[in-house]
PDB file of C-alpha atoms and ligand atoms in Angstrom:
ATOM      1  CA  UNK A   1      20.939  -8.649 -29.276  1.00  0.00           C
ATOM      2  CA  UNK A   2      18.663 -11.230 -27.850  1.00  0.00           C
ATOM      3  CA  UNK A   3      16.894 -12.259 -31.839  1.00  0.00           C
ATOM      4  CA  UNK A   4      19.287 -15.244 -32.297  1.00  0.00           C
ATOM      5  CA  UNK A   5      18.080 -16.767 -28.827  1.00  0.00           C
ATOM      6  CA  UNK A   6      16.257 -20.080 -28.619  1.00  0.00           C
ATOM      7  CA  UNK A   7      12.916 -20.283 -26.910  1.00  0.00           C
ATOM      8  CA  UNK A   8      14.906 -22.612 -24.308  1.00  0.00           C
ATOM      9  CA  UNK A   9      17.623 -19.702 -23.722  1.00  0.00           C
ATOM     10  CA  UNK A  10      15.091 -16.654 -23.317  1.00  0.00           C
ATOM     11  CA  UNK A  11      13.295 -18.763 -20.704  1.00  0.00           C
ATOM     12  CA  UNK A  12      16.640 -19.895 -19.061  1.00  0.00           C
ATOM     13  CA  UNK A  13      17.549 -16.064 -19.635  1.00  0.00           C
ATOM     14  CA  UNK A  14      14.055 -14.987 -17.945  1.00  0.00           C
ATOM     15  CA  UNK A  15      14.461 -17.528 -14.538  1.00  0.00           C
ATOM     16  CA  UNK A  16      17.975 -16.230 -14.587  1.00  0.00           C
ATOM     17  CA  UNK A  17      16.678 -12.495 -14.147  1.00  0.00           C
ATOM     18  CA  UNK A  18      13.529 -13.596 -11.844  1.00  0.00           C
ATOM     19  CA  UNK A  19      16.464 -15.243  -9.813  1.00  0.00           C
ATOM     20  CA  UNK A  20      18.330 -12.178  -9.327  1.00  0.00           C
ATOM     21  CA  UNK A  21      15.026 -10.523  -8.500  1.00  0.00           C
ATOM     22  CA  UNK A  22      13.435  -8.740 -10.955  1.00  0.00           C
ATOM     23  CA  UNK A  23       9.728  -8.492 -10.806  1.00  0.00           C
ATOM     24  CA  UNK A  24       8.677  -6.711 -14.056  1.00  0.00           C
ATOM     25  CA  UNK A  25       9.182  -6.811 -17.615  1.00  0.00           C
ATOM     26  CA  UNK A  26      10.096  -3.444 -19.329  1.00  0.00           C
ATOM     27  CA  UNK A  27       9.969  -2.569 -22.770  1.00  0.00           C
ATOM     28  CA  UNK A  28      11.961  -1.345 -25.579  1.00  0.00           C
ATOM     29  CA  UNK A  29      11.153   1.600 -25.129  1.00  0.00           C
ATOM     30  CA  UNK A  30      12.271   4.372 -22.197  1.00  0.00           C
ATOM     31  CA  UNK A  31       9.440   5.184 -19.919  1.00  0.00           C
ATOM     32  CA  UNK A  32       9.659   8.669 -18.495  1.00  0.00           C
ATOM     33  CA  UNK A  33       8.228   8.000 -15.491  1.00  0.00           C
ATOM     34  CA  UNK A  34       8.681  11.721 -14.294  1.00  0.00           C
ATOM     35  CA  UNK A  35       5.965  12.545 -16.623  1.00  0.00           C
ATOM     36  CA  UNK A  36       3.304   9.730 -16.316  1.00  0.00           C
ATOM     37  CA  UNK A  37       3.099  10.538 -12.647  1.00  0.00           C
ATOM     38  CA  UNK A  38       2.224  14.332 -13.033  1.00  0.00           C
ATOM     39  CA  UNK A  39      -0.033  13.015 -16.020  1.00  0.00           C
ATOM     40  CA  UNK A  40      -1.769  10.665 -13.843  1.00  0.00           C
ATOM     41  CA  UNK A  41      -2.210  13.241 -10.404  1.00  0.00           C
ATOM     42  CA  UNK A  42      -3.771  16.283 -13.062  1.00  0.00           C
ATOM     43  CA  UNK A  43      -6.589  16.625 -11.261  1.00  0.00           C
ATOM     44  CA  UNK A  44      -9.998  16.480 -13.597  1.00  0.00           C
ATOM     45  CA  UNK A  45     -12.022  19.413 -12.515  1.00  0.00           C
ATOM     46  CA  UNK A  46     -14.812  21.094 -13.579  1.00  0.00           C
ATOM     47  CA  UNK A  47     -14.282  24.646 -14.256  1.00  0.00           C
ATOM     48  CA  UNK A  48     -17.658  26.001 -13.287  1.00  0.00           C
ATOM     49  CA  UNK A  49     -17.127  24.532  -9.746  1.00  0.00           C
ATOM     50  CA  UNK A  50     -16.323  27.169  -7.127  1.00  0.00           C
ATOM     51  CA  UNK A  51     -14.004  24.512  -5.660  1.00  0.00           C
ATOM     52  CA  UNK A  52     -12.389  24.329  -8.978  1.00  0.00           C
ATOM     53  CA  UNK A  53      -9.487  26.367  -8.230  1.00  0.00           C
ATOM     54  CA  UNK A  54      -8.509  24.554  -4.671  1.00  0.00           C
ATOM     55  CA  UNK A  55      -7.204  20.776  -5.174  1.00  0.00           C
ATOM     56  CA  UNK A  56      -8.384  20.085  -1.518  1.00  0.00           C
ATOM     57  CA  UNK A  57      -6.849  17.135   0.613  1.00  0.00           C
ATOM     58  CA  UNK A  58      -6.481  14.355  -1.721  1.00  0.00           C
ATOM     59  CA  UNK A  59      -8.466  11.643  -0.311  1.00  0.00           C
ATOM     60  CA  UNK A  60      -6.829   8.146  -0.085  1.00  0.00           C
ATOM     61  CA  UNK A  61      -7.475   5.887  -3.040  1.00  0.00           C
ATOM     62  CA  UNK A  62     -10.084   2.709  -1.925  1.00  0.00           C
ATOM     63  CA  UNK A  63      -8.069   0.062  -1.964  1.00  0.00           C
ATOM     64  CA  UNK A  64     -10.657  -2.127  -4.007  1.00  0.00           C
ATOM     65  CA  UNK A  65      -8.241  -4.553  -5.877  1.00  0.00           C
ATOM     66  CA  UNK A  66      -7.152  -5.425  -2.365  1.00  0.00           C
ATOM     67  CA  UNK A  67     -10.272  -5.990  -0.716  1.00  0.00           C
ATOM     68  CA  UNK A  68     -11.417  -7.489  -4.077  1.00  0.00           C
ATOM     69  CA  UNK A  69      -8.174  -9.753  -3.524  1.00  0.00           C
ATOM     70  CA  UNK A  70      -9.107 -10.453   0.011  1.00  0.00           C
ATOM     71  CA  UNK A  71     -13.026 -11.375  -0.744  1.00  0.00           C
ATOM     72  CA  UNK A  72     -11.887 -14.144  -3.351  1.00  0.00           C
ATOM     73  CA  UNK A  73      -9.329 -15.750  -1.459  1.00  0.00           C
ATOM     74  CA  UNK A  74     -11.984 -15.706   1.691  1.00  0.00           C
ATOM     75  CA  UNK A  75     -14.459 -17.566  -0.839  1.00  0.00           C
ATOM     76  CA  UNK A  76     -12.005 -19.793  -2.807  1.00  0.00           C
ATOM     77  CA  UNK A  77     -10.860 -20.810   0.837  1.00  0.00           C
ATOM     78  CA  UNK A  78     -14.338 -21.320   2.417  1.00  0.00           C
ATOM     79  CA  UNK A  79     -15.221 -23.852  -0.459  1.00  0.00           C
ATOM     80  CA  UNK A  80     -12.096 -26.339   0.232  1.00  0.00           C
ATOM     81  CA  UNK A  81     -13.575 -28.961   2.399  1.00  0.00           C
ATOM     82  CA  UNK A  82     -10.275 -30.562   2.507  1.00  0.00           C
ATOM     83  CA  UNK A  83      -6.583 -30.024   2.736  1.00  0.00           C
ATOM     84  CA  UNK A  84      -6.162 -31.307  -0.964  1.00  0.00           C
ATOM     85  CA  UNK A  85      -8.694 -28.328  -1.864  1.00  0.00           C
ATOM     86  CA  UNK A  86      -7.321 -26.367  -0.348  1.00  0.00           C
ATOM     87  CA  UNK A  87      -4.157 -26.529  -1.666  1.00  0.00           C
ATOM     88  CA  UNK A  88      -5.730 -26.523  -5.757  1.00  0.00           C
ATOM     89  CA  UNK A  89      -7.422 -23.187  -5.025  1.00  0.00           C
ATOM     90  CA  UNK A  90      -4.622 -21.912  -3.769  1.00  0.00           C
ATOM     91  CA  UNK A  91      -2.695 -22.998  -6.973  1.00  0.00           C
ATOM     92  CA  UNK A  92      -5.169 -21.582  -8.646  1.00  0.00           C
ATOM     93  CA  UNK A  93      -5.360 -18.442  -6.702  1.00  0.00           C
ATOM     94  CA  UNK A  94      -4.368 -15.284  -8.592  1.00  0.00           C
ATOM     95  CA  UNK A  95      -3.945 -12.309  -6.797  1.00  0.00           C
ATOM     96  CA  UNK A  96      -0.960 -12.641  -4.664  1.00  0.00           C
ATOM     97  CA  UNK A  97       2.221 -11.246  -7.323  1.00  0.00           C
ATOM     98  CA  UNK A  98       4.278 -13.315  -5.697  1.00  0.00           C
ATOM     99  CA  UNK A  99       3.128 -16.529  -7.462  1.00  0.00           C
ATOM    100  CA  UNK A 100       4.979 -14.767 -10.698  1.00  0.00           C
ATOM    101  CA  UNK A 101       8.313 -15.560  -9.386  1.00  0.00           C
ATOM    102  CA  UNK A 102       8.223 -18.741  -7.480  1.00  0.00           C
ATOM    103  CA  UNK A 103       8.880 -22.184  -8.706  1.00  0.00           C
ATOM    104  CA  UNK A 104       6.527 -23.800  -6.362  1.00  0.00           C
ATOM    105  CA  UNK A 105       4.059 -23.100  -4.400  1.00  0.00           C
ATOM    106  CA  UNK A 106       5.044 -24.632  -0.944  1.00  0.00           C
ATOM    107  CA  UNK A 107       2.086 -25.936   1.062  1.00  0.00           C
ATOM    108  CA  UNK A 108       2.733 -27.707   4.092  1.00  0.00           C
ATOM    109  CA  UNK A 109       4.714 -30.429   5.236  1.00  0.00           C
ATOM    110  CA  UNK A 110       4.343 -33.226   8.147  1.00  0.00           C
ATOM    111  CA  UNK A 111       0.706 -34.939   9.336  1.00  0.00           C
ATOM    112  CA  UNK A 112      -2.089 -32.980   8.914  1.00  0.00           C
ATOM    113  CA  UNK A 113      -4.326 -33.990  12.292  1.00  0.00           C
ATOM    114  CA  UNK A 114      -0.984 -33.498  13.812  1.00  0.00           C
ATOM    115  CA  UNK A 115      -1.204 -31.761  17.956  1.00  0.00           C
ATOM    116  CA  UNK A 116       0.838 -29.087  17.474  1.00  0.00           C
ATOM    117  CA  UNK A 117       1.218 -27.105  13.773  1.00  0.00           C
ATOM    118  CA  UNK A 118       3.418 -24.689  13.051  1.00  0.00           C
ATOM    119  CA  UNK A 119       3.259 -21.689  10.842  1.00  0.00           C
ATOM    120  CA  UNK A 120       6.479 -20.314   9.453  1.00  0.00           C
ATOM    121  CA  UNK A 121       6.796 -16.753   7.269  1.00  0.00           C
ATOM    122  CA  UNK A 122       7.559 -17.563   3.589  1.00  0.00           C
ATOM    123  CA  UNK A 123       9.429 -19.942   1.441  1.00  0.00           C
ATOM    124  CA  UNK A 124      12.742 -19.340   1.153  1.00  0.00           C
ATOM    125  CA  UNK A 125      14.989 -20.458  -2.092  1.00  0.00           C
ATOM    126  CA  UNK A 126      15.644 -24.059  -0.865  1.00  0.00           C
ATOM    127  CA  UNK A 127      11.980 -24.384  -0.555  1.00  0.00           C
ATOM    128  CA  UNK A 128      10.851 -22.868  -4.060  1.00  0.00           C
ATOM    129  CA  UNK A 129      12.635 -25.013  -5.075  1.00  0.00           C
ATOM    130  CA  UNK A 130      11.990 -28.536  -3.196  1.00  0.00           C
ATOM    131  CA  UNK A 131       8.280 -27.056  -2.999  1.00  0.00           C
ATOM    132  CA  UNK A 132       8.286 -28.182   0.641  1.00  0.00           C
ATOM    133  CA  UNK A 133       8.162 -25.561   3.287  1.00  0.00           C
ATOM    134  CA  UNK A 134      11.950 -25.864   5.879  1.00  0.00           C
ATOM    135  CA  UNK A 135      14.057 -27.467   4.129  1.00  0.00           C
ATOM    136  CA  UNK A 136      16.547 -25.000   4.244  1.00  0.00           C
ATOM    137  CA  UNK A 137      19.294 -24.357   7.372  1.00  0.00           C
ATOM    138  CA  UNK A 138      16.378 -22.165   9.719  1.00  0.00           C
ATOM    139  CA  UNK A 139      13.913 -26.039   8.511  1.00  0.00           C
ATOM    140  CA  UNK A 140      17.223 -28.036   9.964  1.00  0.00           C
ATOM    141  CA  UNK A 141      17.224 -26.276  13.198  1.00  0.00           C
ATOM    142  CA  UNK A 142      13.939 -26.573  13.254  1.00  0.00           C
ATOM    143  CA  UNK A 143      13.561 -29.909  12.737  1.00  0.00           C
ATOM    144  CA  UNK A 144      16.548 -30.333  15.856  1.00  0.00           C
ATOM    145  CA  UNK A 145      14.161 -27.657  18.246  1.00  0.00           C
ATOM    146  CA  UNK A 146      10.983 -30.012  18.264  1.00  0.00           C
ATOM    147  CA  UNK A 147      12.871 -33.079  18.048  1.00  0.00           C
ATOM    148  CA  UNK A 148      14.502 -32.101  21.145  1.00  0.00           C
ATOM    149  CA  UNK A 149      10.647 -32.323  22.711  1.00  0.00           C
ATOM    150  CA  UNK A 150      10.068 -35.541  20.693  1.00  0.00           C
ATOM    151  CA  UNK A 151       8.171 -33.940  17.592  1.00  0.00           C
ATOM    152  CA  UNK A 152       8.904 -34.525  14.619  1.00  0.00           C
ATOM    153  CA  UNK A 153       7.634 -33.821  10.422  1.00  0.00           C
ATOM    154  CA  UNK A 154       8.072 -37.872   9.004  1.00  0.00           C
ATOM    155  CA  UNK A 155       6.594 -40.667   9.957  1.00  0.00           C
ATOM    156  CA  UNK A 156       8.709 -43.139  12.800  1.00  0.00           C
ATOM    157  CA  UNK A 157      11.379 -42.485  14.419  1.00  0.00           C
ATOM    158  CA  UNK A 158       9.266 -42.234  17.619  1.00  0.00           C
ATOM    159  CA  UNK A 159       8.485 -38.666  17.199  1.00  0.00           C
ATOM    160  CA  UNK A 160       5.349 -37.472  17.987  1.00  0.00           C
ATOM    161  CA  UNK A 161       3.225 -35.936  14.425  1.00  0.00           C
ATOM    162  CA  UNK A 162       4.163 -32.087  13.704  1.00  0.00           C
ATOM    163  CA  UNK A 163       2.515 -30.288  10.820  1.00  0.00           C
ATOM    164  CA  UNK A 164       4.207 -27.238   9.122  1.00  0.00           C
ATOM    165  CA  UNK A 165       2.866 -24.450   7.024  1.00  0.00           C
ATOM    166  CA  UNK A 166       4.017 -20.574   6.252  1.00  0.00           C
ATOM    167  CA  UNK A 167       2.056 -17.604   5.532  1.00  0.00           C
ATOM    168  CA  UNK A 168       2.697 -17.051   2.592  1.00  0.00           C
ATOM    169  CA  UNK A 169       2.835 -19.718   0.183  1.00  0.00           C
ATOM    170  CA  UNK A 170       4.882 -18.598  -2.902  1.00  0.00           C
ATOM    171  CA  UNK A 171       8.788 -17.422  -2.278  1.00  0.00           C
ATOM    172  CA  UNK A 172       9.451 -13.484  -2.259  1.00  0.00           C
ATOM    173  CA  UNK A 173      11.961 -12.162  -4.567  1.00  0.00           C
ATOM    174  CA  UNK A 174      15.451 -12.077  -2.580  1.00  0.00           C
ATOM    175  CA  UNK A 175      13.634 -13.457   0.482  1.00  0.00           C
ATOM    176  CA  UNK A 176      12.370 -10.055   1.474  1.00  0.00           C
ATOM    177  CA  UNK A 177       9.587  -9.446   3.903  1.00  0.00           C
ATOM    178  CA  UNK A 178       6.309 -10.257   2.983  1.00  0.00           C
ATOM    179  CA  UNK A 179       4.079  -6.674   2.728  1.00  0.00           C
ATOM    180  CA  UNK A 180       0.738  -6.486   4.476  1.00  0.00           C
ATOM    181  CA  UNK A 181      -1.303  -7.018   1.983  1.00  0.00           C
ATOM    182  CA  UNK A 182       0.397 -10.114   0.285  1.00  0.00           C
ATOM    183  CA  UNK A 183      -0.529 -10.700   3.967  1.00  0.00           C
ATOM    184  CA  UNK A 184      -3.666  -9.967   4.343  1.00  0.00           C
ATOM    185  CA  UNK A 185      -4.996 -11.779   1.260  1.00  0.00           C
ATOM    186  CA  UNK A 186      -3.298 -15.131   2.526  1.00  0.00           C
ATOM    187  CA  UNK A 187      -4.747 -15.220   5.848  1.00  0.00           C
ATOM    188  CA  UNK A 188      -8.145 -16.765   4.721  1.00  0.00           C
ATOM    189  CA  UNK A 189      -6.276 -19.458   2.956  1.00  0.00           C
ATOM    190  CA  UNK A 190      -4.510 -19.974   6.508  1.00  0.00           C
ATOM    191  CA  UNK A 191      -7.878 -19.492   8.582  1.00  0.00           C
ATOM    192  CA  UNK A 192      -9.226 -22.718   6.630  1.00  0.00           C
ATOM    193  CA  UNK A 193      -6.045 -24.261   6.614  1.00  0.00           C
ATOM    194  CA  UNK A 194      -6.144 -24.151  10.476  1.00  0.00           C
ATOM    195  CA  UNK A 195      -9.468 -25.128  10.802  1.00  0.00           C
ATOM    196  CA  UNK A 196      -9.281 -28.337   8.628  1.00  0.00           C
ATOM    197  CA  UNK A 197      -5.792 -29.376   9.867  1.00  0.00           C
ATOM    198  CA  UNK A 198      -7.482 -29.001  13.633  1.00  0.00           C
ATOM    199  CA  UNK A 199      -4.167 -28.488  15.762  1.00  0.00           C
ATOM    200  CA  UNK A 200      -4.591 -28.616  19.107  1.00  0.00           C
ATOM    201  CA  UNK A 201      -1.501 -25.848  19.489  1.00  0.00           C
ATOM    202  CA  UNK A 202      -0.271 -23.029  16.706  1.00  0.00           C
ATOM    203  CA  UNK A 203       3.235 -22.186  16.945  1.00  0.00           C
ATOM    204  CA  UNK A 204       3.314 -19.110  15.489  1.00  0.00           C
ATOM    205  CA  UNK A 205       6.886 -18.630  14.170  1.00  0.00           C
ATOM    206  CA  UNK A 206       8.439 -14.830  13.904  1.00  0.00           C
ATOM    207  CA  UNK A 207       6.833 -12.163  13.117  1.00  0.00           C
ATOM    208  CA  UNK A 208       5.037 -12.276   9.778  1.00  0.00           C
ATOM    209  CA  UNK A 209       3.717 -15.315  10.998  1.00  0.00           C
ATOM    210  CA  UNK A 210       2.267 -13.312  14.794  1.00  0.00           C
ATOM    211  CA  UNK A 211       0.840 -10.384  12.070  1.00  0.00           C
ATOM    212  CA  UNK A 212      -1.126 -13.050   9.935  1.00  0.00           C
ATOM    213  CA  UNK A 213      -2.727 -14.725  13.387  1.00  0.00           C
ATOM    214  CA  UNK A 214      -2.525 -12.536  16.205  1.00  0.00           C
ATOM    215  CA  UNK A 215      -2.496  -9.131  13.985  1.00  0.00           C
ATOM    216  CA  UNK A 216       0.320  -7.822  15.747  1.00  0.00           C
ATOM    217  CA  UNK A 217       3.913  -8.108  15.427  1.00  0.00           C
ATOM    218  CA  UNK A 218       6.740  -6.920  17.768  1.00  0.00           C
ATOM    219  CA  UNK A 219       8.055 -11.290  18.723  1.00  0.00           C
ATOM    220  CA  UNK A 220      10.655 -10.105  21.316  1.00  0.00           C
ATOM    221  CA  UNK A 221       7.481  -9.324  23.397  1.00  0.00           C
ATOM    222  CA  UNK A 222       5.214 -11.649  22.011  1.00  0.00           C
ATOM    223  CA  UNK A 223       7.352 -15.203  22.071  1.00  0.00           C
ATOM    224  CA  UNK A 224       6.620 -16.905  25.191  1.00  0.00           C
ATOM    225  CA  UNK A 225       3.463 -15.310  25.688  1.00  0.00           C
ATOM    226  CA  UNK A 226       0.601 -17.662  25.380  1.00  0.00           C
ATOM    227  CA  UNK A 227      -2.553 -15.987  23.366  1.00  0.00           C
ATOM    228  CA  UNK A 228      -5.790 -17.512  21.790  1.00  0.00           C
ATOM    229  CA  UNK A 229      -6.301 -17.240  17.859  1.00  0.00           C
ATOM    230  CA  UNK A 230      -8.308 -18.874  15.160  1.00  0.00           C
ATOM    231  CA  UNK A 231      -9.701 -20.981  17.597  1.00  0.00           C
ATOM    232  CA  UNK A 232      -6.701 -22.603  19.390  1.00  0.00           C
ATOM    233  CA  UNK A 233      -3.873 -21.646  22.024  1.00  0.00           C
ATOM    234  CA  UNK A 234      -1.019 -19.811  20.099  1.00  0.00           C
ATOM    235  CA  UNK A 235       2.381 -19.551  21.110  1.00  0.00           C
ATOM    236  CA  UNK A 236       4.704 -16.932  19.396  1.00  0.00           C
ATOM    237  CA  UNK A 237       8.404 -18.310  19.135  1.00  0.00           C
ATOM    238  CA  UNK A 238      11.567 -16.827  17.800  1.00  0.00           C
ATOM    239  CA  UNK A 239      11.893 -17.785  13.907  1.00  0.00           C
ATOM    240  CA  UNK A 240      14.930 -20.373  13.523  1.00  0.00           C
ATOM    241  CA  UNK A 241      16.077 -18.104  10.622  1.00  0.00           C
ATOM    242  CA  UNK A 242      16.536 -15.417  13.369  1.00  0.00           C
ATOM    243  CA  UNK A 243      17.821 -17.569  15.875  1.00  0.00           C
ATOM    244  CA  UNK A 244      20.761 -19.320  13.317  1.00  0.00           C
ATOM    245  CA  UNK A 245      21.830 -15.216  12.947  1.00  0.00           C
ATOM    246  CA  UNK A 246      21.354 -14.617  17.082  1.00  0.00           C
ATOM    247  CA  UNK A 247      22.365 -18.005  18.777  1.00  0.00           C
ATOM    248  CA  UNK A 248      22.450 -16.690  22.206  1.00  0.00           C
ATOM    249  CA  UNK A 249      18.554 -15.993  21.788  1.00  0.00           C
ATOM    250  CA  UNK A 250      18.323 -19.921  21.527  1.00  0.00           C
ATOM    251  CA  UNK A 251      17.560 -20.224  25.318  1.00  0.00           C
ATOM    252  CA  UNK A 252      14.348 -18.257  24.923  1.00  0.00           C
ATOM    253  CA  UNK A 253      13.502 -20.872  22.213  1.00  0.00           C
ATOM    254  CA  UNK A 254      14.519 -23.660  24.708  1.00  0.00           C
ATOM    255  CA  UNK A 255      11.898 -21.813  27.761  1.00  0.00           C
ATOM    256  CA  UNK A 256       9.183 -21.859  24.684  1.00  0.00           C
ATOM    257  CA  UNK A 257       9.756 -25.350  23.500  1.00  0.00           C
ATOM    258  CA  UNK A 258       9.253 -26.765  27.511  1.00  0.00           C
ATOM    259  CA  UNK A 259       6.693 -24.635  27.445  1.00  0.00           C
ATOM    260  CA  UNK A 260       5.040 -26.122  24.324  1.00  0.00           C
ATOM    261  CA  UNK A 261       5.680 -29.811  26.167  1.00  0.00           C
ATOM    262  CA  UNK A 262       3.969 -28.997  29.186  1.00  0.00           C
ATOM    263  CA  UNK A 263       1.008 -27.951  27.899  1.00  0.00           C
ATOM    264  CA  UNK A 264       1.203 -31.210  24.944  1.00  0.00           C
ATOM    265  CA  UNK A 265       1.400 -33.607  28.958  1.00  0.00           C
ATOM    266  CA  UNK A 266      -1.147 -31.162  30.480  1.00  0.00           C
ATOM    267  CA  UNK A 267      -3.786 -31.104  27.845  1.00  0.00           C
ATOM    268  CA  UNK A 268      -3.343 -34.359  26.476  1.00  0.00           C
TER     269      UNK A 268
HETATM  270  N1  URA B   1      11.421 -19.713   6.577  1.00  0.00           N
HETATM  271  C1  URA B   1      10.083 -19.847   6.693  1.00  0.00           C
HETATM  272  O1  URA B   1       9.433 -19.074   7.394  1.00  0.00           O
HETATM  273  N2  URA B   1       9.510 -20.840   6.046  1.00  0.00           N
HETATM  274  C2  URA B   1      10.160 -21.714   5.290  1.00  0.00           C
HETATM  275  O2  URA B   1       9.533 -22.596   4.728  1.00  0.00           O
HETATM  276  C3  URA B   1      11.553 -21.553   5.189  1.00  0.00           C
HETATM  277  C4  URA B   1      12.170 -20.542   5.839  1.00  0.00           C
END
């Protein structure tokens, strides 16, 4: 069925299917997958042991290609000495799956240096695609919620620098919720990222964002709260994703953003 098809069409074919949200290629083949798995748990024993006979409480495998993924993105990280290397070893990065299926990778937007810098969850399709982290509806309203306290991403218009970065750097397929260990391998790359853009304030947007920095989640508790992280004050806010689905929850974003000011007049 698919012989005739140019090299063009099985790529077009292939962004079409990474689109809808497929994540793995499978073969010609049927896979009976019924039968790998009791393959694979057979436990290998040896027959002279007494314990032989008793599989036992089946320890938890090591999870060594995570930590292994963890350890390189701590070292590729702790070798940028600037925001432009940081961003090429992040490109060149390869653990995180997630990379597969994005267009982009989406690295920060706004004035590094900037006061206050924001980090958001993931990029969403608008973003693969512009390779430029809110520029969707949730990056309008954002863009409206700081302006509102005279910050703002481009240069001019009498706004105040903001600088903008998300966890996670590469677009989940169907915008679902990044897992703990995409996570957890990405929060070295932000650690360095923090300490070379040196905000004096993290706003710590939603809840992957409050898991990567604060290791907690749970932002109906956490947003408003003032903590210390990586170095600087945090303050957990509501995600404008969330807040475009729950508008009356846009006071509580209003009490943070004052909040936010105060401290910018305060401490600066
Ligand atoms: N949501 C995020 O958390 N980040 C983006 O860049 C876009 C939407």
């Amino acid at each position: 069925m698919y012989e005739d098809l140019s090299l063009a069409q099985a790529r077009a074919l292939l962004e079409w299917q990474v689109e809808l949200g497929a994540t793995e290629a499978i073969g010609d083949e049927p896979i009976d997958r019924f039968e790998l798995a009791s393959v694979q748990a057979a436990p290998v024993s040896d027959p002279a042991s007494p314990v032989a006979a008793s599989p036992g409480p089946v320890a938890p495998e090591p999870a060594a290609g995570a930590q292994d993924a963890v350890a390189a993105a701590r070292q590729a990280a702790g070798a940028a000495g600037t925001i432009e290397a940081l961003r090429v070893a992040m490109e060149s990065y390869e653990h995180c799956d997630l990379r597969q299926g994005a267009r982009n990778l989406v690295f920060s937007d706004g004035q590094p240096g900037a006061r206050v810098m924001i980090v958001g969850e993931a990029p969403g399709r608008d973003e693969d695609i512009a390779g430029r982290p809110f520029v969707g509806r949730a990056g309008q309203l954002l863009d409206r919620m700081f302006a509102a306290i005279g910050l703002g991403r481009g240069e001019g218009g009498g706004l105040a620098p903001l600088y903008i970065t998300n966890v996670m750097p590469w677009r989940p397929p169907q915008n679902r919720d990044p897992r703990p260990e995409e996570i957890a391998m990405m929060v070295p790359f932000l650690e360095r990222h923090i300490e070379l853009a040196a905000p004096d304030f993290l706003i710590s947007m939603g809840n992957t964002s409050c898991q990567a920095i604060l290791g907690r989640k749970g932002i109906t508790r956490l947003r408003g709260n003032w903590a210390e992280a990586m170095g600087r004050p945090v303050l957990p806010m509501f995600h404008p994703a969330y807040l475009l689905r729950n508008p009356v929850m846009k006071r509580e974003a209003w009490s943070d953003l004052l909040s936010l000011r105060a401290r910018l007049s305060q401490d600066g």
